[in-house]
Tab-separated table of C-alpha atoms in Angstrom:
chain	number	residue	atom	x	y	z
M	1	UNK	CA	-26.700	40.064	67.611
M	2	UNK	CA	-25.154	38.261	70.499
M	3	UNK	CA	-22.588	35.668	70.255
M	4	UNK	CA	-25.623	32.949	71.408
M	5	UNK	CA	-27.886	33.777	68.664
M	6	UNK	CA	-25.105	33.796	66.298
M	7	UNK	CA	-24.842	30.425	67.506
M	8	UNK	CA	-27.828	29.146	67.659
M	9	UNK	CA	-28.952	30.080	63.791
M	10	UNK	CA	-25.555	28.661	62.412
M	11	UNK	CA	-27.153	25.463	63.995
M	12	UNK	CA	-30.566	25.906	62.701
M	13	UNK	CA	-28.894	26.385	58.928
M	14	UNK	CA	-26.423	23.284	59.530
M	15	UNK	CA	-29.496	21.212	60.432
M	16	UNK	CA	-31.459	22.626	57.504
M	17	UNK	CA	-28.596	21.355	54.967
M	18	UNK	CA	-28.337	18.314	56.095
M	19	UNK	CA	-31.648	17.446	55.922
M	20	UNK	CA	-32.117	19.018	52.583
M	21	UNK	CA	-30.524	16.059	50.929
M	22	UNK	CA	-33.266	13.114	49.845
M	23	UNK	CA	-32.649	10.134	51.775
M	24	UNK	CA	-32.613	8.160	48.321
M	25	UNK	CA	-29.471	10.356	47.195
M	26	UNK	CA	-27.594	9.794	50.461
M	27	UNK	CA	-28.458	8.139	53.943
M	28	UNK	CA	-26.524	9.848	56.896
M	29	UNK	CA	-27.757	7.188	59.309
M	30	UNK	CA	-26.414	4.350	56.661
M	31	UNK	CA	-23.907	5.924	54.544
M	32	UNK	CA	-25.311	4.754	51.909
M	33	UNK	CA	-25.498	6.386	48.307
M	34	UNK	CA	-28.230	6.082	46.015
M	35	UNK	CA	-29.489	3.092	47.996
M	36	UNK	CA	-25.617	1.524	48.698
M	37	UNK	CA	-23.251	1.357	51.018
M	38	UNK	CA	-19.521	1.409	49.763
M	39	UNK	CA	-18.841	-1.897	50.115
M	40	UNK	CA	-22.336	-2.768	48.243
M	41	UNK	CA	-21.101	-0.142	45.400
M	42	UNK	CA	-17.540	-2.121	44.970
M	43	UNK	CA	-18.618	-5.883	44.729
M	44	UNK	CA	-21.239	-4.169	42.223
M	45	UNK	CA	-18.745	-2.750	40.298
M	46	UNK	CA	-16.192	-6.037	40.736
M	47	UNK	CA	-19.459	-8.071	39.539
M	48	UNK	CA	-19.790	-5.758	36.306
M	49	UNK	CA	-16.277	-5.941	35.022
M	50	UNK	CA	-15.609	-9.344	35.277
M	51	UNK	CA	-18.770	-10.294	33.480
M	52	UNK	CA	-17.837	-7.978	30.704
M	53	UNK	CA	-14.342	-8.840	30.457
M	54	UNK	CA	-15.551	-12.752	30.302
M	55	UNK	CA	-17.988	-11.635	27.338
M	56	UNK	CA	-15.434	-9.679	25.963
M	57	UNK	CA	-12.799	-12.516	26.000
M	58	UNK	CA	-16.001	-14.892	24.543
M	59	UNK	CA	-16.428	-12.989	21.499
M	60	UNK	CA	-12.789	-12.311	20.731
M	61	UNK	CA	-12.191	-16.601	20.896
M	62	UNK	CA	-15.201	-16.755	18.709
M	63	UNK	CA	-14.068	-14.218	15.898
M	64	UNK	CA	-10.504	-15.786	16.370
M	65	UNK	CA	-11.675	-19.362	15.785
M	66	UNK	CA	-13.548	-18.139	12.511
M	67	UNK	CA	-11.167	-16.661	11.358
M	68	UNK	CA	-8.495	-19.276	11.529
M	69	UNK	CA	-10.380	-21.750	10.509
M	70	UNK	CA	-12.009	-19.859	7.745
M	71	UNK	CA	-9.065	-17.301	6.490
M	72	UNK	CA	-6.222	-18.546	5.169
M	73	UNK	CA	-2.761	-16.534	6.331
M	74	UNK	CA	-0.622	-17.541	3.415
M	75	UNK	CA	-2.975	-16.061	0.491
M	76	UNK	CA	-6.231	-14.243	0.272
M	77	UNK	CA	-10.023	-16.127	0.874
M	78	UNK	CA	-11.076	-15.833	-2.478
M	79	UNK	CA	-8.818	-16.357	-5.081
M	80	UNK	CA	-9.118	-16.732	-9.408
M	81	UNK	CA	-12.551	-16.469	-10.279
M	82	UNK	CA	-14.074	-16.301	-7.023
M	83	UNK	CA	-12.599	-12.873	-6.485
M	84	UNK	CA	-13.184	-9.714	-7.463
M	85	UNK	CA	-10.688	-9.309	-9.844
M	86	UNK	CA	-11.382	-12.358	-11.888
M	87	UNK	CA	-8.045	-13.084	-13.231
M	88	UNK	CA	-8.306	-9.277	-14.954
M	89	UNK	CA	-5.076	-7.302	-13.246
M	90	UNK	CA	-5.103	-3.520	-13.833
M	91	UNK	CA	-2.529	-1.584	-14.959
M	92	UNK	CA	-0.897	1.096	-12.699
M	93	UNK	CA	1.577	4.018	-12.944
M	94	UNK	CA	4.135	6.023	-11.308
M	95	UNK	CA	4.395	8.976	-10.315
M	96	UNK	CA	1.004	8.683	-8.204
M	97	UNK	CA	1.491	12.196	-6.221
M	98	UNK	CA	-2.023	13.099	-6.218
M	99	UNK	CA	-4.339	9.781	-6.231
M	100	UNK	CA	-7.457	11.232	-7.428
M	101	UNK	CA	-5.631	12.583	-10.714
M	102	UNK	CA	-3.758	10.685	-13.127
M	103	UNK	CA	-2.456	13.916	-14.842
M	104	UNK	CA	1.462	14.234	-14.540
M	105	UNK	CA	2.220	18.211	-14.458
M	106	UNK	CA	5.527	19.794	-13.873
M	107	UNK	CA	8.077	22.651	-15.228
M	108	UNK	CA	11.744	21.413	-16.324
M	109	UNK	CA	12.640	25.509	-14.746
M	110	UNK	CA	11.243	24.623	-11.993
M	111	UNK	CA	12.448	21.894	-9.945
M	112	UNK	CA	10.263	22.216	-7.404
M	113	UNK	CA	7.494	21.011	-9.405
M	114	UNK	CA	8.818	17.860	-10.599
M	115	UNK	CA	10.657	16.968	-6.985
M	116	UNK	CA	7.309	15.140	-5.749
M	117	UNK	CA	7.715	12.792	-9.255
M	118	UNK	CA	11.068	11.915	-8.658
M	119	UNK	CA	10.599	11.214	-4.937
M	120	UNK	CA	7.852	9.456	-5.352
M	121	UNK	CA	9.329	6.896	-8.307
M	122	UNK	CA	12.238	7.073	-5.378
M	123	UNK	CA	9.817	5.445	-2.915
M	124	UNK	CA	8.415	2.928	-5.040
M	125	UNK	CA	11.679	1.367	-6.651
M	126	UNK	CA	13.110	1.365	-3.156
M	127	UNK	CA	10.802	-1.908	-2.994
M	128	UNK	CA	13.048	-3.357	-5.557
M	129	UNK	CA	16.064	-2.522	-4.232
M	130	UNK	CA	15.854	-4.402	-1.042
M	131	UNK	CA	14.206	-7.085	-2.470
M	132	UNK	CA	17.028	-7.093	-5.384
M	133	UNK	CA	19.467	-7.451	-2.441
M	134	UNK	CA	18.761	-11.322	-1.458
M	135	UNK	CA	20.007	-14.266	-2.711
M	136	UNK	CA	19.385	-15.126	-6.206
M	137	UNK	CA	18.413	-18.452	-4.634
M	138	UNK	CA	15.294	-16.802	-3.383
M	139	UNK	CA	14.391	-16.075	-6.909
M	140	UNK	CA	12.623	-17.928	-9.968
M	141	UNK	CA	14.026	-18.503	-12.967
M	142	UNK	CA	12.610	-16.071	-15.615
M	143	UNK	CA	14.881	-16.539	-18.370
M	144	UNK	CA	14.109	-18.392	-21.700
M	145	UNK	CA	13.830	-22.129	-21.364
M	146	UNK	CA	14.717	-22.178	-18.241
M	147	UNK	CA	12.282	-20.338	-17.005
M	148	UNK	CA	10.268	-22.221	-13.847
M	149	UNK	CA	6.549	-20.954	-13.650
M	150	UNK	CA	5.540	-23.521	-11.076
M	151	UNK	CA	7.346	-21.914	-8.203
M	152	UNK	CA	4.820	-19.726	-7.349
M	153	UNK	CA	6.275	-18.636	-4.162
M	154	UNK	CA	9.302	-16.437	-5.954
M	155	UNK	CA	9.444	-13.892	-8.183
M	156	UNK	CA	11.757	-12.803	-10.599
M	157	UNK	CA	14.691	-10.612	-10.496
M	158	UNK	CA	13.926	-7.484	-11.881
M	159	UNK	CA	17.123	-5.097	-12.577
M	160	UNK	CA	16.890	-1.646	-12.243
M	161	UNK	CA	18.977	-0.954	-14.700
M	162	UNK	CA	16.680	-2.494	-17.666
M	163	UNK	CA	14.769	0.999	-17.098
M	164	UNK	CA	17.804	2.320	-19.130
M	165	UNK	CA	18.122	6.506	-18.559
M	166	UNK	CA	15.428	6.364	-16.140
M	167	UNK	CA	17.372	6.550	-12.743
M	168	UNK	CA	17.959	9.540	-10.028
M	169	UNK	CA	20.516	10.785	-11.446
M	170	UNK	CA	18.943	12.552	-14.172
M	171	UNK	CA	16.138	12.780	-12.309
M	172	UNK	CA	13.769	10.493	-14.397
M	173	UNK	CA	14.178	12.490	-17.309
M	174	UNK	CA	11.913	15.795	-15.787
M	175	UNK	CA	14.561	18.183	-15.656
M	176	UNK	CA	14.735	17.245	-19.496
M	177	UNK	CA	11.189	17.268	-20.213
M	178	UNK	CA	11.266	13.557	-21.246
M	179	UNK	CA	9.565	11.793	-17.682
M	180	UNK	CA	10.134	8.870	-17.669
M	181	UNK	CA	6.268	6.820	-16.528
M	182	UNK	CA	6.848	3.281	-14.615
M	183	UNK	CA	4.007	0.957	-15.203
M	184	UNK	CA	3.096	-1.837	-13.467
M	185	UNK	CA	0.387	-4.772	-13.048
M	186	UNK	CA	-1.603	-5.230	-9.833
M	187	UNK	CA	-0.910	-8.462	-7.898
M	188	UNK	CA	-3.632	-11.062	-8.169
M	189	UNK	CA	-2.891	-14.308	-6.361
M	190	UNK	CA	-2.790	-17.554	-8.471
M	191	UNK	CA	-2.802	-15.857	-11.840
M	192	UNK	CA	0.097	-16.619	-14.411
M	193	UNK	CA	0.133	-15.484	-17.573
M	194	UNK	CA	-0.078	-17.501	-20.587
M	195	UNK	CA	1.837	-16.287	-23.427
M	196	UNK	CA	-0.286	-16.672	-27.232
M	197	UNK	CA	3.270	-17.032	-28.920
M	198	UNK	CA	5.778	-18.221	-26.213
M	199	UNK	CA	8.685	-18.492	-28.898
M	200	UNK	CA	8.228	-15.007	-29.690
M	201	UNK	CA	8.301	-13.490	-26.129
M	202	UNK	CA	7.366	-14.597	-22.271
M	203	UNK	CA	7.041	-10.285	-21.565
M	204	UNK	CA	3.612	-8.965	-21.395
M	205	UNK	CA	3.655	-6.754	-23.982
M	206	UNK	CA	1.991	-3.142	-23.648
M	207	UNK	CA	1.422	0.467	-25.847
M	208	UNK	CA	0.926	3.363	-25.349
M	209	UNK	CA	-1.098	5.968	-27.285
M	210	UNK	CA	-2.971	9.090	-26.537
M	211	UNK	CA	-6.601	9.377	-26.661
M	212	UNK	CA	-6.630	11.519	-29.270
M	213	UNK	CA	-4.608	12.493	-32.309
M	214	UNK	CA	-3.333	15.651	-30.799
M	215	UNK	CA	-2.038	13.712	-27.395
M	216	UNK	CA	0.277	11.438	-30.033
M	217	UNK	CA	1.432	14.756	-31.368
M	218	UNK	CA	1.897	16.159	-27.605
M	219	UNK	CA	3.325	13.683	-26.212
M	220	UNK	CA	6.163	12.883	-28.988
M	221	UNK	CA	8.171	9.667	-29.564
M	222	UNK	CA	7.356	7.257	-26.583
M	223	UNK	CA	10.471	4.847	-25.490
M	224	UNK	CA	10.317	1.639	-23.741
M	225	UNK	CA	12.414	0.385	-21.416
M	226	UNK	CA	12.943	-2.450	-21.685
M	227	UNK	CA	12.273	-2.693	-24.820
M	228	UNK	CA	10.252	-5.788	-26.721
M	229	UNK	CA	9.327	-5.708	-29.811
M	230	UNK	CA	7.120	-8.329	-31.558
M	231	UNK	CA	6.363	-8.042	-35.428
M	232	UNK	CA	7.089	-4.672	-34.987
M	233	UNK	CA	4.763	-3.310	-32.515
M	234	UNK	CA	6.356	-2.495	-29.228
């Protein structure tokens, strides 16, 4: 093949590929790509985002305006017996390691087993320890007659050392094989409790018990800390 034929069919196959290419994809005379030139393509594009940002920033005035007018920041939309809770707090506990079980299993020979407790009664009492650090100006008054239950914007001092031999050092009583359980009531805004017998005691009262005859006789002789006792039941 001479060097003119060569020639001539690399200009047959550069005209074929050109023309290959629908005019609606991309316009050689134009420039233009699927119908628009570049210019056309970037006020297009320009047009698009600044009518979504606008009716982005529409919808995020609306939901804030409903929400400030509507939610309250300093306590929660429905309170007493328009929420949920009706005035009923539950009860928790602590250790909570695994949340789907409320079984507390561990080995006093093995302290790997009851490490996760202890950290985790760590963690939560850590709470109490920076909040036990303010002023006792920022605190109610819990304590007999004096005790203020209109301030409802303080809480009282709680000590950690009312929870007598359950501290780190022994390790919440697992490397003895007496744990030591914290209990505690679930927050719910605007309720305050109303003792039956206030010259008796101001402390909600609670027991413990097992399910069953044979838990009592598992679990043994159950201290509280701290302890109130009224007509002899703890």
């Amino acid at each position: 093949m001479s060097m003119q034929e060569f020639s001539d069919n690399l200009s047959t196959l550069s005209y074929m590929s050109r023309h290959r290419i629908p005019s609606w994809l991309y316009d050689s005379k134009s420039k233009a790509l699927f119908g628009r030139t570049g210019k056309s393509w970037v006020l297009c594009l320009l047009f698009y985002a600044t009518y979504y940002a606008c009716l982005a920033a529409f919808f995020t005035g609306l939901l804030w305006l409903v929400l400030y007018f509507n939610v309250p920041e300093d306590h929660p939309a429905r309170t007493g017996k328009q929420s949920l809770l009706d005035f009923k707090p539950g009860l928790g506990l602590r250790p909570t390691v695994e949340v789907q079980k409320s079984m507390i299993k561990f080995s006093t020979g093995d302290p790997q087993t009851y490490f996760p407790h202890v950290d985790n009664i760590d963690a939560f009492l850590q709470t109490y320890k920076d909040v036990n650090a303010k002023p006792d100006s920022q605190f109610a008054s819990c304590k007999g007659k004096d005790a203020d239950t209109k301030d409802v914007d303080k809480v009282c001092k709680f000590s950690l050392e009312n929870l007598g031999p359950c501290n780190n050092k022994n390790s919440y009583g697992y490397s003895k094989g007496t744990p030591c359980v914290l209990l505690k009531l679930n927050k719910v805004y605007g309720w305050m409790p109303s003792p039956e017998d206030s010259s008796v005691s101001n402390d909600i009262l609670v027991n413990c018990s097992g399910q069953n005859p044979a838990d009592d006789e598992n679990i043994g002789p159950v201290a509280y800390y701290p302890n109130k006792t009224v007509k002899g039941i703890t």
